[in-house]
PDB file of C-alpha atoms in Angstrom:
ATOM      1  CA  MET A   1      84.086  28.480 138.017  1.00  0.00           C
ATOM      2  CA  SER A   2      85.298  24.927 138.169  1.00  0.00           C
ATOM      3  CA  GLU A   3      88.849  26.151 138.493  1.00  0.00           C
ATOM      4  CA  LEU A   4      87.770  28.499 141.321  1.00  0.00           C
ATOM      5  CA  ILE A   5      85.762  25.890 143.103  1.00  0.00           C
ATOM      6  CA  LYS A   6      88.809  23.369 143.021  1.00  0.00           C
ATOM      7  CA  HIS A   7      91.178  25.952 144.342  1.00  0.00           C
ATOM      8  CA  ALA A   8      88.885  27.006 147.097  1.00  0.00           C
ATOM      9  CA  GLY A   9      88.559  23.268 148.022  1.00  0.00           C
ATOM     10  CA  ILE A  10      84.869  23.361 148.184  1.00  0.00           C
ATOM     11  CA  SER A  11      82.202  21.384 146.405  1.00  0.00           C
ATOM     12  CA  ARG A  12      79.993  22.830 143.654  1.00  0.00           C
ATOM     13  CA  SER A  13      76.930  22.426 145.700  1.00  0.00           C
ATOM     14  CA  THR A  14      78.518  24.373 148.584  1.00  0.00           C
ATOM     15  CA  PHE A  15      79.607  27.150 146.240  1.00  0.00           C
ATOM     16  CA  TYR A  16      76.174  27.305 144.620  1.00  0.00           C
ATOM     17  CA  ARG A  17      74.559  27.338 148.166  1.00  0.00           C
ATOM     18  CA  SER A  18      76.138  30.719 148.745  1.00  0.00           C
ATOM     19  CA  PHE A  19      75.863  32.062 145.189  1.00  0.00           C
ATOM     20  CA  GLU A  20      73.104  31.028 143.014  1.00  0.00           C
ATOM     21  CA  THR A  21      74.976  32.265 139.883  1.00  0.00           C
ATOM     22  CA  LYS A  22      78.530  33.206 139.077  1.00  0.00           C
ATOM     23  CA  GLU A  23      77.263  36.708 138.340  1.00  0.00           C
ATOM     24  CA  MET A  24      76.203  36.851 142.021  1.00  0.00           C
ATOM     25  CA  PHE A  25      79.623  35.812 142.996  1.00  0.00           C
ATOM     26  CA  PHE A  26      81.171  38.328 140.778  1.00  0.00           C
ATOM     27  CA  GLN A  27      79.025  41.014 142.383  1.00  0.00           C
ATOM     28  CA  TRP A  28      80.102  39.799 145.879  1.00  0.00           C
ATOM     29  CA  VAL A  29      83.751  40.163 144.939  1.00  0.00           C
ATOM     30  CA  LEU A  30      83.304  43.586 143.254  1.00  0.00           C
ATOM     31  CA  ASP A  31      81.398  44.906 146.387  1.00  0.00           C
ATOM     32  CA  PHE A  32      84.404  43.457 148.632  1.00  0.00           C
ATOM     33  CA  HIS A  33      86.930  45.090 146.615  1.00  0.00           C
ATOM     34  CA  MET A  34      85.109  48.345 146.095  1.00  0.00           C
ATOM     35  CA  GLU A  35      84.745  48.584 149.916  1.00  0.00           C
ATOM     36  CA  GLY A  36      88.510  48.043 150.278  1.00  0.00           C
ATOM     37  CA  LEU A  37      89.231  50.458 147.446  1.00  0.00           C
ATOM     38  CA  SER A  38      86.791  52.941 149.156  1.00  0.00           C
ATOM     39  CA  GLY A  39      88.737  52.509 152.314  1.00  0.00           C
ATOM     40  CA  ALA A  40      92.077  53.090 150.451  1.00  0.00           C
ATOM     41  CA  ALA A  41      90.661  56.262 149.099  1.00  0.00           C
ATOM     42  CA  LYS A  42      89.943  57.574 152.528  1.00  0.00           C
ATOM     43  CA  TYR A  43      93.542  56.999 153.790  1.00  0.00           C
ATOM     44  CA  THR A  44      95.099  59.603 155.878  1.00  0.00           C
ATOM     45  CA  ALA A  45      98.365  60.932 154.384  1.00  0.00           C
ATOM     46  CA  ASN A  46     100.763  63.794 154.817  1.00  0.00           C
ATOM     47  CA  THR A  47     100.915  64.536 151.050  1.00  0.00           C
ATOM     48  CA  PRO A  48      99.049  63.584 147.981  1.00  0.00           C
ATOM     49  CA  THR A  49     101.916  61.393 146.957  1.00  0.00           C
ATOM     50  CA  VAL A  50     101.733  59.277 149.909  1.00  0.00           C
ATOM     51  CA  PHE A  51      98.048  58.934 149.549  1.00  0.00           C
ATOM     52  CA  TYR A  52      98.468  57.874 146.010  1.00  0.00           C
ATOM     53  CA  GLU A  53     101.287  55.441 146.951  1.00  0.00           C
ATOM     54  CA  HIS A  54      98.834  53.808 149.539  1.00  0.00           C
ATOM     55  CA  TYR A  55      96.035  53.859 146.942  1.00  0.00           C
ATOM     56  CA  PHE A  56      98.255  52.212 144.313  1.00  0.00           C
ATOM     57  CA  HIS A  57      99.726  49.750 146.606  1.00  0.00           C
ATOM     58  CA  TYR A  58      95.999  48.491 147.479  1.00  0.00           C
ATOM     59  CA  LEU A  59      95.440  48.025 143.707  1.00  0.00           C
ATOM     60  CA  TYR A  60      98.695  46.270 143.344  1.00  0.00           C
ATOM     61  CA  GLU A  61      97.903  43.899 146.140  1.00  0.00           C
ATOM     62  CA  HIS A  62      94.583  43.072 144.472  1.00  0.00           C
ATOM     63  CA  ALA A  63      95.620  43.450 140.921  1.00  0.00           C
ATOM     64  CA  ILE A  64      94.240  39.994 139.804  1.00  0.00           C
ATOM     65  CA  TYR A  65      90.804  41.086 140.791  1.00  0.00           C
ATOM     66  CA  PHE A  66      90.936  44.621 139.340  1.00  0.00           C
ATOM     67  CA  LYS A  67      92.389  43.178 136.016  1.00  0.00           C
ATOM     68  CA  THR A  68      89.425  40.751 135.895  1.00  0.00           C
ATOM     69  CA  PHE A  69      86.973  43.670 136.449  1.00  0.00           C
ATOM     70  CA  ASN A  70      88.735  45.578 133.953  1.00  0.00           C
ATOM     71  CA  SER A  71      88.328  42.980 131.253  1.00  0.00           C
ATOM     72  CA  SER A  72      84.848  41.611 132.230  1.00  0.00           C
ATOM     73  CA  SER A  73      81.175  42.546 131.784  1.00  0.00           C
ATOM     74  CA  MET A  74      81.395  43.919 135.404  1.00  0.00           C
ATOM     75  CA  TRP A  75      83.479  46.828 133.900  1.00  0.00           C
ATOM     76  CA  PRO A  76      80.584  49.355 133.526  1.00  0.00           C
ATOM     77  CA  GLU A  77      79.593  49.114 137.192  1.00  0.00           C
ATOM     78  CA  PHE A  78      83.277  48.971 138.432  1.00  0.00           C
ATOM     79  CA  HIS A  79      84.045  52.121 136.538  1.00  0.00           C
ATOM     80  CA  TYR A  80      81.026  53.783 137.673  1.00  0.00           C
ATOM     81  CA  ARG A  81      81.680  52.982 141.386  1.00  0.00           C
ATOM     82  CA  MET A  82      85.329  53.907 141.114  1.00  0.00           C
ATOM     83  CA  THR A  83      84.270  57.405 139.559  1.00  0.00           C
ATOM     84  CA  GLN A  84      81.781  58.014 142.308  1.00  0.00           C
ATOM     85  CA  ILE A  85      84.114  57.339 145.058  1.00  0.00           C
ATOM     86  CA  GLY A  86      86.702  59.888 143.530  1.00  0.00           C
ATOM     87  CA  ILE A  87      84.355  62.557 142.465  1.00  0.00           C
ATOM     88  CA  GLU A  88      82.780  62.760 145.907  1.00  0.00           C
ATOM     89  CA  VAL A  89      86.222  63.423 147.533  1.00  0.00           C
ATOM     90  CA  TYR A  90      87.581  65.930 144.874  1.00  0.00           C
ATOM     91  CA  GLN A  91      84.535  68.031 144.158  1.00  0.00           C
ATOM     92  CA  THR A  92      83.927  69.023 147.667  1.00  0.00           C
ATOM     93  CA  PHE A  93      87.674  70.283 147.984  1.00  0.00           C
ATOM     94  CA  ILE A  94      87.860  71.930 144.750  1.00  0.00           C
ATOM     95  CA  TYR A  95      84.692  73.735 145.329  1.00  0.00           C
ATOM     96  CA  SER A  96      85.930  74.955 148.720  1.00  0.00           C
ATOM     97  CA  LYS A  97      88.802  76.622 146.740  1.00  0.00           C
ATOM     98  CA  ILE A  98      87.151  78.098 143.579  1.00  0.00           C
ATOM     99  CA  GLN A  99      83.468  78.426 144.758  1.00  0.00           C
ATOM    100  CA  ASN A 100      82.184  77.395 141.310  1.00  0.00           C
ATOM    101  CA  GLU A 101      80.091  74.141 141.468  1.00  0.00           C
ATOM    102  CA  LYS A 102      80.046  73.404 137.597  1.00  0.00           C
ATOM    103  CA  VAL A 103      83.796  73.898 137.193  1.00  0.00           C
ATOM    104  CA  SER A 104      84.639  71.892 140.393  1.00  0.00           C
ATOM    105  CA  ARG A 105      82.582  69.001 139.070  1.00  0.00           C
ATOM    106  CA  LEU A 106      84.033  69.187 135.590  1.00  0.00           C
ATOM    107  CA  ILE A 107      87.556  69.260 137.046  1.00  0.00           C
ATOM    108  CA  SER A 108      86.761  66.347 139.385  1.00  0.00           C
ATOM    109  CA  HIS A 109      85.556  64.233 136.462  1.00  0.00           C
ATOM    110  CA  TYR A 110      88.565  65.031 134.428  1.00  0.00           C
ATOM    111  CA  ILE A 111      90.906  64.094 137.359  1.00  0.00           C
ATOM    112  CA  ILE A 112      89.104  60.879 138.238  1.00  0.00           C
ATOM    113  CA  ASN A 113      88.703  59.673 134.876  1.00  0.00           C
ATOM    114  CA  ALA A 114      92.471  60.267 134.170  1.00  0.00           C
ATOM    115  CA  HIS A 115      93.218  58.375 137.560  1.00  0.00           C
ATOM    116  CA  ILE A 116      91.164  55.469 136.443  1.00  0.00           C
ATOM    117  CA  GLY A 117      92.624  55.455 133.018  1.00  0.00           C
ATOM    118  CA  VAL A 118      96.103  55.383 134.377  1.00  0.00           C
ATOM    119  CA  ALA A 119      95.285  52.628 136.997  1.00  0.00           C
ATOM    120  CA  MET A 120      93.635  50.450 134.277  1.00  0.00           C
ATOM    121  CA  ALA A 121      96.495  50.862 131.848  1.00  0.00           C
ATOM    122  CA  TRP A 122      98.866  50.239 134.545  1.00  0.00           C
ATOM    123  CA  LEU A 123      97.040  46.857 135.598  1.00  0.00           C
ATOM    124  CA  ASN A 124      97.084  45.772 132.131  1.00  0.00           C
ATOM    125  CA  GLU A 125     100.748  45.882 131.899  1.00  0.00           C
ATOM    126  CA  LYS A 126     102.494  42.597 131.610  1.00  0.00           C
ATOM    127  CA  ASN A 127     104.963  43.403 134.401  1.00  0.00           C
ATOM    128  CA  LEU A 128     103.506  46.020 136.787  1.00  0.00           C
ATOM    129  CA  GLN A 129     105.681  48.907 137.606  1.00  0.00           C
ATOM    130  CA  PRO A 130     105.925  49.578 141.330  1.00  0.00           C
ATOM    131  CA  PRO A 131     102.949  51.461 142.899  1.00  0.00           C
ATOM    132  CA  ASN A 132     105.217  54.397 144.054  1.00  0.00           C
ATOM    133  CA  LYS A 133     106.153  55.118 140.541  1.00  0.00           C
ATOM    134  CA  VAL A 134     102.572  55.190 139.252  1.00  0.00           C
ATOM    135  CA  ALA A 135     101.694  57.292 142.463  1.00  0.00           C
ATOM    136  CA  GLN A 136     104.353  59.794 141.638  1.00  0.00           C
ATOM    137  CA  LEU A 137     103.129  60.133 137.881  1.00  0.00           C
ATOM    138  CA  VAL A 138      99.514  60.448 139.172  1.00  0.00           C
ATOM    139  CA  ALA A 139     100.396  63.175 141.623  1.00  0.00           C
ATOM    140  CA  THR A 140     102.268  65.058 139.074  1.00  0.00           C
ATOM    141  CA  MET A 141      99.546  64.865 136.345  1.00  0.00           C
ATOM    142  CA  THR A 142      96.914  65.844 138.986  1.00  0.00           C
ATOM    143  CA  GLU A 143      99.153  68.862 140.230  1.00  0.00           C
ATOM    144  CA  GLN A 144      99.346  69.946 136.532  1.00  0.00           C
ATOM    145  CA  ALA A 145      95.813  69.715 135.830  1.00  0.00           C
ATOM    146  CA  LEU A 146      94.829  71.612 138.863  1.00  0.00           C
ATOM    147  CA  ALA A 147      97.365  74.324 138.473  1.00  0.00           C
ATOM    148  CA  SER A 148      95.765  75.110 135.045  1.00  0.00           C
ATOM    149  CA  GLN A 149      93.053  76.300 137.365  1.00  0.00           C
ATOM    150  CA  HIS A 150      95.221  78.091 139.722  1.00  0.00           C
ATOM    151  CA  ILE A 151      94.632  75.375 142.233  1.00  0.00           C
ATOM    152  CA  VAL A 152      97.370  73.928 144.414  1.00  0.00           C
ATOM    153  CA  LEU A 153      96.777  70.135 145.052  1.00  0.00           C
ATOM    154  CA  SER A 154      98.441  70.096 148.459  1.00  0.00           C
ATOM    155  CA  GLU A 155      96.094  73.078 149.581  1.00  0.00           C
ATOM    156  CA  ILE A 156      92.961  71.042 148.759  1.00  0.00           C
ATOM    157  CA  PHE A 157      94.072  67.613 149.472  1.00  0.00           C
ATOM    158  CA  PRO A 158      91.439  66.346 151.680  1.00  0.00           C
ATOM    159  CA  TYR A 159      93.386  63.790 153.999  1.00  0.00           C
ATOM    160  CA  GLN A 160      96.415  65.721 155.365  1.00  0.00           C
ATOM    161  CA  LYS A 161      97.038  65.006 159.201  1.00  0.00           C
TER     162      LYS A 161
END
């Protein structure tokens, strides 16, 4: 915290007037970035790949924060909130295609947990690959997962213009 306070150019008392504990500060940072991530997840794109590029670009721009969440005690809440953002999106659109609530929930969980796993592995790389390369990989993996259930990603993708 001392480094952070020094880098911010504020006094300890100023910092602790705003945040009683470092955990409260981390919670504020998490909330801020989850709001940004949620916004990135609602990006309107012409194709799933363009959507994923936008999403991974947001992660790339804020990689230091997401790396910190990935390796901190905040990970369970961070993972849970990321999962909820994605599940809400995919489950509705998969259900609209297959009309089976249980299967759409399972597929949505599978896809989102795979996305999170890829994102976290990518963020842990010493030298991050460009976001567009990871986006292409995720788009291909998602297309294949859905194709196994005879669902076409571009047909269910929620944010097409």
